[in-house]
Amino acid sequence: MSSKLALLGGKPVVTGPVTESWPQFDQDEATAVMEVLESGNWNHGPKCQEFEEEFARLQNAKYGLLCTCGTAALEVICRGAKIGVGDEVITSPYTFHGTCMGIMMAGGTVTFADIDPDTNNIDPDAIEVAITPRTRAIMVVHFGGLACDMNRILDIAAKHDLLVLEDAAHGWGAQYAGRGLGSWGLASGFSFQQSKNMTSGEGGIALTSDEEMADIIGCVINSGRSIYERAPEELRWGGNHRITDFLAAILLCQLERVEAQNDIREQNAAMLTRALSQLEGIDPIRRVPEATRVSWHVYGARFNKEAFEGVSRSVFMRALRAEGVPVGSGYSEPVYKNPVFQHDWQGGAYKPLAWTTTPDAPDYRDLQLPNVEQYCRERISISQTVMLTSENRMGEVVNAFEKVCGQAKELIGLENKEVS
Ligand SMILES: *Cc1c(COP(=O)(O)O)cnc(C)c1O
């Protein structure tokens, strides 16, 4: 058990590959794609409609509207909610920048509220502080498929008359209080991009239970025309964000697997959380009690270097990787540190609509949100494909964490050598 660290020449704890290959498919996908080929319905057709209904049912929403990607789904729900120039949307700074792109491309302005580092999600107290007279909506991000504190967020929204929209890009099959993510706000967006737990390579879906929203979103996706004759036959403004039945056919097969795969991820997450909680200096992510089902697109933990006599996160992760555990560090910076919010601000070749027409566009260059900035320095991430590994293998992952934590002082001398 207390053999030498693999980084220092010892034997790795993990005895085989941990990461499951991705994307996963079998003969079902091949048959389904062939069926579409032969059907002659190569466009947005019956498979799309079937998937929209099934996926909406899984998440407990009424209407599903497929579109090209998660970013487009977020843009079309913002358009459906009539978010436009001058409207501020509060969101999390610990997210993929697509969250912000969706808001900005619809014409809205992004306001960041700090996160709760225990849960990696937006902090309801920080939302309240960020509200201004221009705030129209809160775009929550259920990061990793771990639900935000929706009871508090819905209360805040009701008190200030704000809309709630959900970036549920990671929320396939995940629940809050037993009800699907993406069914809590006015509308939500999911992603089926290749790295995601359910995928058609590219793809996304907007969900809502509001009929008027569904009509408008459908028009925004379908060149301004109503999808499935849901809305009156009058043209509205809309681009074309439709996907084809080929992708919907693949998604219908992926949908058959997602629940069983999420079960495996939940079991592995439970094992990890139990074990990592015992380790000094490692804080596994916490779920709000109402997060009854998590899809674990990524699992997170915080690394506290004070507990390791100053050993850095990067050296610690290098030691874990040497033991055979593929760990990552998550986002290196909050999304507002991205160049489009920094030096390109107001000066880039292409400016979002909101910034060309609003005289007092926000200046993100001075923005500092301490929790998320510290979180980016401390996070250790484990991807969904690792979370799909066998129980035995996850046991080895746990052993590797225990071994590296137990011998962390051996890493002190390695601090100055730059690490990959
Ligand atoms: C992947 C992702 C998106 C965007 O999805 P695409 O399909 O890549 O456009 C949005 N938000 C989050 C949190 C994501 O991880």
XYZ file of C-alpha atoms and ligand atoms in Angstrom:
435
model
C 0.000 0.000 0.000
C 2.647 2.550 0.973
C 4.866 1.819 -2.002
C 6.890 4.626 -3.541
C 5.034 7.292 -5.541
C 4.880 6.432 -9.234
C 6.154 9.927 -10.025
C 9.346 9.011 -8.121
C 9.751 5.683 -9.832
C 7.307 3.529 -7.858
C 4.610 1.270 -9.235
C 1.382 3.007 -10.334
C -1.698 2.156 -8.268
C -4.068 2.024 -11.215
C -3.578 -1.219 -13.121
C -5.351 -0.401 -16.402
C -7.066 2.323 -18.393
C -9.545 4.396 -16.409
C -11.098 6.466 -19.170
C -13.938 4.877 -21.110
C -13.769 5.494 -24.852
C -16.046 8.241 -26.088
C -18.399 8.710 -27.879
C -20.097 5.350 -27.376
C -22.356 3.683 -29.923
C -23.331 0.265 -31.177
C -25.345 -1.333 -33.964
C -28.461 0.604 -32.834
C -27.006 3.916 -34.011
C -25.861 2.356 -37.292
C -29.328 0.921 -37.958
C -31.055 4.149 -36.984
C -28.913 6.267 -39.305
C -29.468 3.790 -42.133
C -33.222 4.000 -41.578
C -33.138 7.749 -41.990
C -31.055 7.379 -45.159
C -33.628 5.065 -46.627
C -36.653 7.027 -45.407
C -35.883 9.950 -47.705
C -36.560 12.277 -44.734
C -33.076 13.712 -44.439
C -34.187 17.035 -43.074
C -35.868 18.094 -39.827
C -38.513 15.398 -39.691
C -40.341 12.792 -37.577
C -37.231 11.598 -35.695
C -36.657 15.137 -34.491
C -40.206 15.390 -33.249
C -40.002 11.993 -31.534
C -36.778 12.904 -29.753
C -38.084 16.315 -28.716
C -41.070 14.684 -27.037
C -39.027 11.968 -25.311
C -36.306 14.263 -24.071
C -38.804 16.836 -22.789
C -40.538 14.005 -20.922
C -37.253 12.846 -19.349
C -36.647 16.349 -17.992
C -40.302 16.945 -17.011
C -40.842 19.816 -19.445
C -43.691 20.106 -21.935
C -41.949 21.163 -25.134
C -38.591 20.351 -26.675
C -37.088 22.176 -29.645
C -33.973 20.718 -31.210
C -31.362 23.046 -32.650
C -27.771 23.021 -33.834
C -25.974 23.240 -30.474
C -26.165 24.205 -26.834
C -25.002 27.741 -27.526
C -27.799 28.206 -30.083
C -30.298 26.754 -27.591
C -29.277 29.395 -25.043
C -29.482 32.135 -27.660
C -32.962 31.094 -28.813
C -34.320 30.888 -25.274
C -32.988 34.399 -24.610
C -34.710 35.574 -27.802
C -37.858 33.715 -26.776
C -37.713 35.515 -23.420
C -37.363 38.793 -25.355
C -33.980 39.539 -23.817
C -32.556 42.368 -25.887
C -30.299 45.378 -25.924
C -30.057 47.025 -22.510
C -31.206 43.903 -20.658
C -28.837 42.409 -18.123
C -28.704 38.684 -17.493
C -26.968 37.480 -14.346
C -24.939 34.311 -14.745
C -22.098 32.267 -13.319
C -18.452 33.045 -14.084
C -17.512 29.365 -13.718
C -18.823 28.048 -17.001
C -18.033 27.409 -20.636
C -18.036 30.759 -22.443
C -20.955 29.519 -24.600
C -23.280 30.491 -21.743
C -22.297 34.117 -22.259
C -22.250 33.858 -26.045
C -25.884 32.747 -25.999
C -26.883 35.781 -23.939
C -24.736 38.244 -25.914
C -25.715 36.971 -29.374
C -29.356 37.505 -28.429
C -28.427 41.126 -27.647
C -28.354 40.943 -23.852
C -25.562 41.955 -21.512
C -23.881 39.539 -19.123
C -23.532 40.326 -15.423
C -21.443 37.905 -13.391
C -22.284 36.866 -9.844
C -19.718 34.943 -7.789
C -19.989 31.218 -7.107
C -20.337 29.138 -3.984
C -17.049 27.199 -4.054
C -18.602 24.260 -2.197
C -21.011 23.526 -5.065
C -19.235 25.203 -8.041
C -22.535 26.951 -8.858
C -23.745 30.544 -8.703
C -24.225 31.830 -5.135
C -27.789 33.098 -4.519
C -26.458 35.823 -2.174
C -24.196 37.071 -4.957
C -27.153 37.162 -7.361
C -29.013 39.533 -5.054
C -26.022 41.871 -4.922
C -25.704 41.885 -8.735
C -29.299 42.937 -9.435
C -29.726 46.404 -10.995
C -32.777 48.167 -12.451
C -31.783 46.710 -15.852
C -31.653 43.091 -14.756
C -34.197 41.022 -16.666
C -33.161 37.440 -16.039
C -30.968 34.992 -14.154
C -29.284 32.344 -16.316
C -28.324 29.615 -13.872
C -25.674 27.083 -14.913
C -26.068 23.624 -13.392
C -22.364 23.015 -13.757
C -21.376 19.395 -14.232
C -25.057 18.441 -14.050
C -25.204 19.393 -10.377
C -28.331 21.437 -9.669
C -28.151 25.034 -8.468
C -30.004 26.096 -5.328
C -33.251 26.555 -7.269
C -35.567 27.195 -4.307
C -33.580 30.242 -3.284
C -32.993 31.401 -6.844
C -36.685 31.159 -7.745
C -37.530 33.138 -4.580
C -35.066 35.870 -5.509
C -36.416 35.975 -9.059
C -39.999 36.261 -7.820
C -39.085 39.000 -5.357
C -37.356 41.104 -8.052
C -39.647 40.152 -10.942
C -36.891 38.445 -12.953
C -37.071 35.571 -15.407
C -35.133 32.393 -14.702
C -33.406 30.650 -17.608
C -31.285 27.517 -17.261
C -28.023 26.560 -18.896
C -28.694 22.857 -18.454
C -26.026 21.971 -21.035
C -24.810 19.245 -18.613
C -28.216 18.317 -17.240
C -29.242 15.195 -19.185
C -31.245 13.044 -16.760
C -30.240 15.167 -13.754
C -32.809 16.328 -11.230
C -33.539 18.826 -8.496
C -36.069 17.687 -5.882
C -36.952 14.767 -8.131
C -37.804 16.937 -11.126
C -35.659 17.323 -14.231
C -33.155 20.127 -14.639
C -34.287 22.417 -17.405
C -37.894 22.367 -16.173
C -37.427 24.896 -13.356
C -37.065 28.152 -15.239
C -39.079 29.641 -18.070
C -36.842 27.825 -20.563
C -33.549 25.957 -20.729
C -30.845 24.797 -23.117
C -28.951 21.485 -23.341
C -25.934 20.478 -25.443
C -25.276 17.260 -27.379
C -21.776 18.211 -28.493
C -19.305 15.347 -28.792
C -17.758 15.596 -25.314
C -21.156 15.596 -23.594
C -22.784 12.643 -21.803
C -25.303 12.289 -24.660
C -24.127 13.250 -28.101
C -24.839 13.480 -31.794
C -21.493 15.179 -32.468
C -23.131 18.586 -32.472
C -26.671 19.427 -31.401
C -28.727 21.094 -28.715
C -32.264 21.386 -27.434
C -34.345 24.112 -25.845
C -37.013 23.070 -23.342
C -39.944 25.019 -21.969
C -43.350 24.285 -20.535
C -44.754 27.615 -21.689
C -46.710 27.290 -24.918
C -46.080 30.812 -26.130
C -42.360 30.440 -25.451
C -42.347 27.173 -27.389
C -44.005 28.902 -30.336
C -41.564 31.780 -30.393
C -38.506 29.564 -29.899
C -39.761 27.278 -32.664
C -39.976 30.242 -35.029
C -36.528 31.509 -34.046
C -35.104 28.063 -34.890
C -37.109 27.503 -38.069
C -36.506 30.529 -40.337
C -39.307 32.425 -38.621
C -41.908 29.782 -39.386
C -43.758 27.871 -36.752
C -42.445 24.354 -36.115
C -45.169 21.668 -36.290
C -47.794 24.348 -36.893
C -47.777 25.189 -33.227
C -48.047 28.948 -33.732
C -50.295 30.855 -36.137
C -48.944 30.784 -39.689
C -47.409 34.217 -39.608
C -43.754 34.864 -40.194
C -41.617 36.077 -37.302
C -37.920 36.939 -37.237
C -35.769 33.860 -37.020
C -32.585 32.305 -38.327
C -32.275 28.670 -39.317
C -30.952 26.525 -36.449
C -32.614 23.255 -37.476
C -30.870 19.884 -37.262
C -31.543 16.785 -39.332
C -33.242 13.469 -38.621
C -29.826 11.771 -38.823
C -28.803 13.481 -35.602
C -32.175 12.933 -33.948
C -31.972 9.219 -34.807
C -28.589 9.003 -33.064
C -29.899 10.966 -30.082
C -32.840 8.566 -29.697
C -30.297 5.725 -29.304
C -28.144 7.745 -26.903
C -31.233 8.455 -24.825
C -31.603 4.696 -24.250
C -28.226 4.642 -22.499
C -28.101 7.856 -20.570
C -29.963 6.734 -17.430
C -27.900 3.570 -16.932
C -24.696 5.520 -17.539
C -25.751 8.188 -15.052
C -26.361 5.404 -12.495
C -22.740 4.316 -12.880
C -21.500 7.893 -12.564
C -23.615 8.417 -9.442
C -22.214 5.248 -7.822
C -18.650 6.238 -8.664
C -19.254 9.785 -7.439
C -20.592 8.449 -4.143
C -17.475 6.313 -3.700
C -15.176 9.224 -4.527
C -16.981 11.693 -2.284
C -16.962 9.258 0.635
C -13.225 8.659 0.295
C -12.057 12.174 -0.581
C -14.000 13.645 2.359
C -11.651 11.699 4.644
C -8.533 13.258 3.118
C -7.077 16.346 4.716
C -6.739 19.124 2.118
C -9.115 17.669 -0.477
C -12.683 19.031 -0.463
C -14.966 17.074 -2.749
C -17.782 18.995 -4.350
C -20.969 19.259 -2.304
C -24.472 18.949 -3.633
C -27.396 20.911 -2.300
C -29.697 18.367 -0.594
C -32.298 18.822 -3.349
C -29.823 17.747 -6.056
C -31.432 14.303 -6.124
C -29.746 13.163 -9.324
C -26.475 14.397 -10.798
C -25.216 13.546 -14.287
C -21.529 14.244 -13.441
C -20.400 15.661 -16.742
C -17.416 16.584 -14.604
C -16.695 15.765 -10.977
C -14.911 18.452 -8.991
C -12.863 18.717 -5.816
C -10.782 21.505 -4.299
C -7.114 21.164 -3.493
C -5.930 23.168 -0.519
C -2.176 23.543 -0.782
C -1.758 24.783 2.797
C -2.726 21.288 3.939
C 0.173 19.904 1.862
C 2.941 22.163 3.140
C 2.804 24.258 -0.006
C 2.919 21.482 -2.602
C 1.249 23.000 -5.653
C -1.855 21.689 -7.335
C 0.058 21.064 -10.548
C 2.678 18.860 -8.858
C -0.046 17.045 -6.932
C -1.940 16.382 -10.175
C 1.238 15.238 -11.872
C 1.699 12.677 -9.102
C -1.900 11.512 -9.516
C -1.478 11.165 -13.271
C 1.668 9.132 -12.714
C -0.442 6.775 -10.579
C -2.762 6.403 -13.580
C -5.535 8.836 -12.640
C -6.406 11.258 -15.454
C -7.194 14.494 -13.620
C -7.572 17.973 -15.029
C -7.654 21.431 -13.518
C -10.910 22.686 -15.032
C -11.097 26.268 -16.300
C -7.884 28.151 -15.618
C -9.785 31.435 -15.267
C -13.320 32.717 -14.778
C -15.028 33.358 -18.086
C -14.841 37.156 -17.661
C -11.036 36.926 -17.974
C -11.471 35.743 -21.559
C -10.036 38.212 -24.108
C -13.486 39.014 -25.510
C -14.346 40.473 -22.106
C -10.894 42.024 -21.612
C -8.663 43.571 -24.304
C -11.219 43.030 -27.085
C -13.694 44.879 -24.960
C -15.269 47.614 -27.105
C -12.341 47.421 -29.513
C -12.679 44.150 -31.360
C -13.427 43.758 -35.040
C -16.865 42.447 -34.200
C -18.840 43.802 -31.297
C -21.937 42.215 -29.857
C -25.060 44.189 -30.629
C -25.508 45.191 -27.010
C -22.116 46.884 -26.916
C -22.551 48.830 -30.131
C -25.795 50.380 -29.025
C -25.476 50.756 -25.258
C -23.417 53.804 -24.295
C -22.469 52.430 -20.903
C -21.545 48.848 -21.724
C -20.037 47.179 -18.676
C -16.281 47.189 -18.236
C -15.192 43.744 -17.134
C -11.523 44.652 -16.861
C -11.772 45.585 -13.194
C -14.117 42.791 -12.254
C -12.822 40.568 -9.469
C -14.915 37.812 -7.964
C -12.761 36.240 -5.263
C -14.503 32.891 -4.842
C -14.381 31.893 -8.488
C -10.816 33.147 -8.910
C -9.639 31.052 -5.974
C -11.726 28.136 -7.185
C -9.995 28.182 -10.581
C -6.659 27.896 -8.781
C -7.816 25.013 -6.576
C -10.099 22.852 -8.664
C -9.313 19.289 -9.629
C -11.610 17.889 -12.338
C -12.475 14.332 -13.282
C -14.299 13.886 -16.563
C -17.529 12.025 -17.257
C -15.683 9.306 -19.161
C -13.633 8.542 -16.043
C -16.805 8.633 -13.942
C -18.083 5.776 -16.157
C -15.314 3.422 -15.131
C -15.863 0.146 -13.278
C -16.271 -0.025 -9.516
C -12.914 -1.788 -9.142
C -11.126 0.802 -11.191
C -12.726 3.638 -9.236
C -11.476 1.848 -6.113
C -7.971 2.129 -7.534
C -8.541 5.827 -8.260
C -9.461 6.280 -4.595
C -6.329 4.353 -3.534
C -4.221 6.598 -5.747
C -5.631 9.737 -4.080
C -4.947 8.209 -0.663
C -1.411 7.251 -1.633
C -0.513 10.673 -3.068
C -2.072 12.516 -0.099
C -0.270 10.215 2.323
C 3.125 10.845 0.738
C 2.605 14.433 -0.417
C 5.650 15.632 1.489
C 7.788 13.611 -0.935
C 6.638 16.095 -3.589
C 8.030 19.175 -1.876
C 11.389 19.099 -3.669
C 9.686 18.938 -7.053
C 8.111 22.363 -6.676
C 10.582 24.284 -8.783
C 10.716 21.885 -11.688
C 8.135 23.068 -14.218
C 5.420 20.554 -14.773
C 3.504 19.560 -17.827
C -21.035 22.659 -23.966
C -21.637 23.797 -23.203
C -22.431 24.785 -23.801
C -22.578 24.945 -25.285
O -22.868 23.830 -25.977
P -22.400 23.656 -27.510
O -23.252 22.526 -27.950
O -20.947 23.338 -27.483
O -22.704 24.921 -28.227
C -23.020 25.743 -22.986
N -22.837 25.742 -21.665
C -22.056 24.824 -21.048
C -21.909 24.890 -19.564
C -21.409 23.848 -21.807
O -20.585 22.979 -21.210
